PDB file of C-alpha atoms in Angstrom:
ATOM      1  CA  UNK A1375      53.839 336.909  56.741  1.00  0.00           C
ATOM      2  CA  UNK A1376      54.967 340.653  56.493  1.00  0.00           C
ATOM      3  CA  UNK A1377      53.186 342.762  53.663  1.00  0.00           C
ATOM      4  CA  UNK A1378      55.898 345.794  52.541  1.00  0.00           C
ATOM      5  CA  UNK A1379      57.122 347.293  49.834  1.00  0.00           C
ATOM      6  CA  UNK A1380      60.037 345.127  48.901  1.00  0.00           C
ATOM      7  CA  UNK A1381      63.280 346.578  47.826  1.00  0.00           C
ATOM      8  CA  UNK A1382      67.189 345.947  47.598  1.00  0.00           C
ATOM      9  CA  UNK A1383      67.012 346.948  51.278  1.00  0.00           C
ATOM     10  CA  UNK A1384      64.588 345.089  52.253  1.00  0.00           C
ATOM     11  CA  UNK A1385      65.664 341.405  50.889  1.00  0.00           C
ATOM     12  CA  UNK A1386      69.702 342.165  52.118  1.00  0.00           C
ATOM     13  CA  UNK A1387      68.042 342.732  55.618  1.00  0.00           C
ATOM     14  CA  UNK A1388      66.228 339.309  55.995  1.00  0.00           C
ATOM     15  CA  UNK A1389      67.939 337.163  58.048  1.00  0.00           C
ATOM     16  CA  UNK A1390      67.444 333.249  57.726  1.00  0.00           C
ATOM     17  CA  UNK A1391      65.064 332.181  60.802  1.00  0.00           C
ATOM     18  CA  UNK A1392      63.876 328.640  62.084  1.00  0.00           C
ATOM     19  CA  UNK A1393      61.380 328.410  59.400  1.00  0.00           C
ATOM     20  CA  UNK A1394      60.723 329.434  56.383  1.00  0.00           C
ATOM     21  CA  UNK A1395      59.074 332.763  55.801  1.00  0.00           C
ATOM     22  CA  UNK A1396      57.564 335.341  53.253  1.00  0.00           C
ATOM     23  CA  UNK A1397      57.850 339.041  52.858  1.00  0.00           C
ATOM     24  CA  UNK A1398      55.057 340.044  50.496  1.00  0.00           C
ATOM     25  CA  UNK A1399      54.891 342.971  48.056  1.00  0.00           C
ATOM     26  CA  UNK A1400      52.948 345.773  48.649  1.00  0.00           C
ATOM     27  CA  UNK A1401      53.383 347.080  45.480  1.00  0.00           C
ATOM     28  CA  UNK A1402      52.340 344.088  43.120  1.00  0.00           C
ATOM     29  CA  UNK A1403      50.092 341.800  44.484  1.00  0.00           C
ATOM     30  CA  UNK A1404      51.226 337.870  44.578  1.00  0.00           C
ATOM     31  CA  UNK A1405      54.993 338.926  44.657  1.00  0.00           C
ATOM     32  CA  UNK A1406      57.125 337.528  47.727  1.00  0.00           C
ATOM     33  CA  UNK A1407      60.376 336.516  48.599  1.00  0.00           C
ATOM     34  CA  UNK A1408      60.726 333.808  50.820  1.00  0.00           C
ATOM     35  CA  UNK A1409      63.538 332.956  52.957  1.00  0.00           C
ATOM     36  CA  UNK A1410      64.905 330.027  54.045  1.00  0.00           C
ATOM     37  CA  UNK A1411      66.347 328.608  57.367  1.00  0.00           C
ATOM     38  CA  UNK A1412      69.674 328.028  54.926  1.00  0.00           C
ATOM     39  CA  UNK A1413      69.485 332.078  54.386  1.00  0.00           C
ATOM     40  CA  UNK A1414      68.481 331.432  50.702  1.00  0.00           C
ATOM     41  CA  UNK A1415      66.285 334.021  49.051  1.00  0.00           C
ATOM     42  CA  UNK A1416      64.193 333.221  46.700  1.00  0.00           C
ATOM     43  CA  UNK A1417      61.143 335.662  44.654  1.00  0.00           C
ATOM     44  CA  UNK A1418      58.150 333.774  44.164  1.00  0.00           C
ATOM     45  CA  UNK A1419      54.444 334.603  42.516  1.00  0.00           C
ATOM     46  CA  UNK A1420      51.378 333.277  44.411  1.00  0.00           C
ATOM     47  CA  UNK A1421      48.499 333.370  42.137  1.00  0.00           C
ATOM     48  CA  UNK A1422      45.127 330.850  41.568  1.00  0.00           C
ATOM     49  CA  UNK A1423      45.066 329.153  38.314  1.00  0.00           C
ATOM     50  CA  UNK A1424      42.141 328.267  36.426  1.00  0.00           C
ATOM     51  CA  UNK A1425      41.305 325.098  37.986  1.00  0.00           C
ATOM     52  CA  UNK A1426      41.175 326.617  41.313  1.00  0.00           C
ATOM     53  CA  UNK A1427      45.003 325.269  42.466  1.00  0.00           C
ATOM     54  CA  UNK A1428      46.829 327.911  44.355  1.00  0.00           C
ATOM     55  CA  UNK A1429      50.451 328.325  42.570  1.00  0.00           C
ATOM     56  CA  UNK A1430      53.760 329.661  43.926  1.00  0.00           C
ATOM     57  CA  UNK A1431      56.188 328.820  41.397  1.00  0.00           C
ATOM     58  CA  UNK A1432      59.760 330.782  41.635  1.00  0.00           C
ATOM     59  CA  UNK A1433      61.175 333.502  39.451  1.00  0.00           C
ATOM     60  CA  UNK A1434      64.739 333.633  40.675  1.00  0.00           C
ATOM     61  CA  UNK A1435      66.797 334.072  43.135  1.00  0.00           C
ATOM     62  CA  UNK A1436      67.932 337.436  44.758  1.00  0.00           C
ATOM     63  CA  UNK A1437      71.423 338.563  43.647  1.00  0.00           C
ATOM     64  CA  UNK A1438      71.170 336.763  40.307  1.00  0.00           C
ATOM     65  CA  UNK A1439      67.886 338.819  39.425  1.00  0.00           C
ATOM     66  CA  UNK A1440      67.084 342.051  41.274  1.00  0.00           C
ATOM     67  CA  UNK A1441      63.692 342.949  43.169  1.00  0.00           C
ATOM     68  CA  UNK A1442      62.924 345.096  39.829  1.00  0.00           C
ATOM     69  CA  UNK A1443      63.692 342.998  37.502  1.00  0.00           C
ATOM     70  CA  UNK A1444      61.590 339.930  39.668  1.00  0.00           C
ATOM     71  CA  UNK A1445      58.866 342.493  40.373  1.00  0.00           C
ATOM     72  CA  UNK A1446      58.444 342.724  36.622  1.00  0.00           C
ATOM     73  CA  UNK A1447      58.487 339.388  35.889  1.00  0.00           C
ATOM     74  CA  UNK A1448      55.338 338.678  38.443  1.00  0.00           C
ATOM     75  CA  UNK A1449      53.691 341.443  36.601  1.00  0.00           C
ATOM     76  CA  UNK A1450      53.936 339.459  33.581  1.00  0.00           C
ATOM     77  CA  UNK A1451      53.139 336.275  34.826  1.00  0.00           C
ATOM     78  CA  UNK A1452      49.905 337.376  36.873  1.00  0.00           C
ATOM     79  CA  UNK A1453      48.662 339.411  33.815  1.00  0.00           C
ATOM     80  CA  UNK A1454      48.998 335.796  32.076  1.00  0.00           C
ATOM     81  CA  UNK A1455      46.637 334.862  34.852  1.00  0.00           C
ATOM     82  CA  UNK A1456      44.234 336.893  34.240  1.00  0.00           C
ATOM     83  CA  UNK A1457      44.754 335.913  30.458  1.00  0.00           C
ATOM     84  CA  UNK A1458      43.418 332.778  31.354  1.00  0.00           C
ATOM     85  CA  UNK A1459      47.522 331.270  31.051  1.00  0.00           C
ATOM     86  CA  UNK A1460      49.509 329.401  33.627  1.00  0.00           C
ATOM     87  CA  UNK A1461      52.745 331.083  33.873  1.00  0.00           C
ATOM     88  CA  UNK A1462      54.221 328.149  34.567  1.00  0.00           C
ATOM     89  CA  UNK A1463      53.572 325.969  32.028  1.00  0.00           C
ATOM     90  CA  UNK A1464      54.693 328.669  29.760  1.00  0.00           C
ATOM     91  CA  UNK A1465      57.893 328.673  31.502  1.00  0.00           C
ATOM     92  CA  UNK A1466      58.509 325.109  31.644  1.00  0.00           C
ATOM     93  CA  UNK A1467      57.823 325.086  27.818  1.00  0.00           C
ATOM     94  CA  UNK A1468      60.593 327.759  27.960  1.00  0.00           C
ATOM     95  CA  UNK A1469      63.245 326.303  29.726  1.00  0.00           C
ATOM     96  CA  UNK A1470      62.935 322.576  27.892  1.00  0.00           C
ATOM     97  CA  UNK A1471      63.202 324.571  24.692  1.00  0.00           C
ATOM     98  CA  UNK A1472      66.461 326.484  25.438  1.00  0.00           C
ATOM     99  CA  UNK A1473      68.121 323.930  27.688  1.00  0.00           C
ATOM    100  CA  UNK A1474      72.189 323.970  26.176  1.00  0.00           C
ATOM    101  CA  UNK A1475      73.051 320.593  24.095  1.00  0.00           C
ATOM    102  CA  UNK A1476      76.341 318.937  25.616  1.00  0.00           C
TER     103      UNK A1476
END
């Protein structure tokens, strides 16, 4: 598990390996993208919730967000944490409450 600053650069150069891995943020603490053996990139947050369960839910994917705009979305989320909020409940509340009607 690499710890760097991460950047446009950065997440273009991973290559997909065997197994799974993580390139952690220097910058913000918690934020990582992990890639895939299928060469999928994907930013996560890692944070402990209040009841003591480690979390790592996803923010997006790179190329439909940017490390910037996923960088300040784990900023939010882990100041939520320290709020005493799970981040993810708040956005599965979220996404059931904007889901398109067919």
């Amino acid at each position: 598990m690499a710890k760097l600053k991460l950047t446009k650069t950065v997440a273009n150069a991973a290559r997909p390996e065997t197994v799974p891995y993580e390139l952690r943020d220097t910058i913000t603490p918690g934020f990582l993208l992990k890639v895939t053996p299928t060469g999928r990139k994907i930013f996560m947050v890692a944070y402990v919730a209040n009841d003591g369960q480690r979390r790592k839910p996803a923010i997006g994917r790179f190329g439909e967000i940017t490390v910037e705009q996923a960088r300040g979305i784990a900023q939010d989320w882990l100041a939520d944490v320290r709020k005493g909020q799970d981040p993810r409940e708040s956005a599965w509340i979220f996404l059931k409450t904007t889901r398109l009607k067919h």
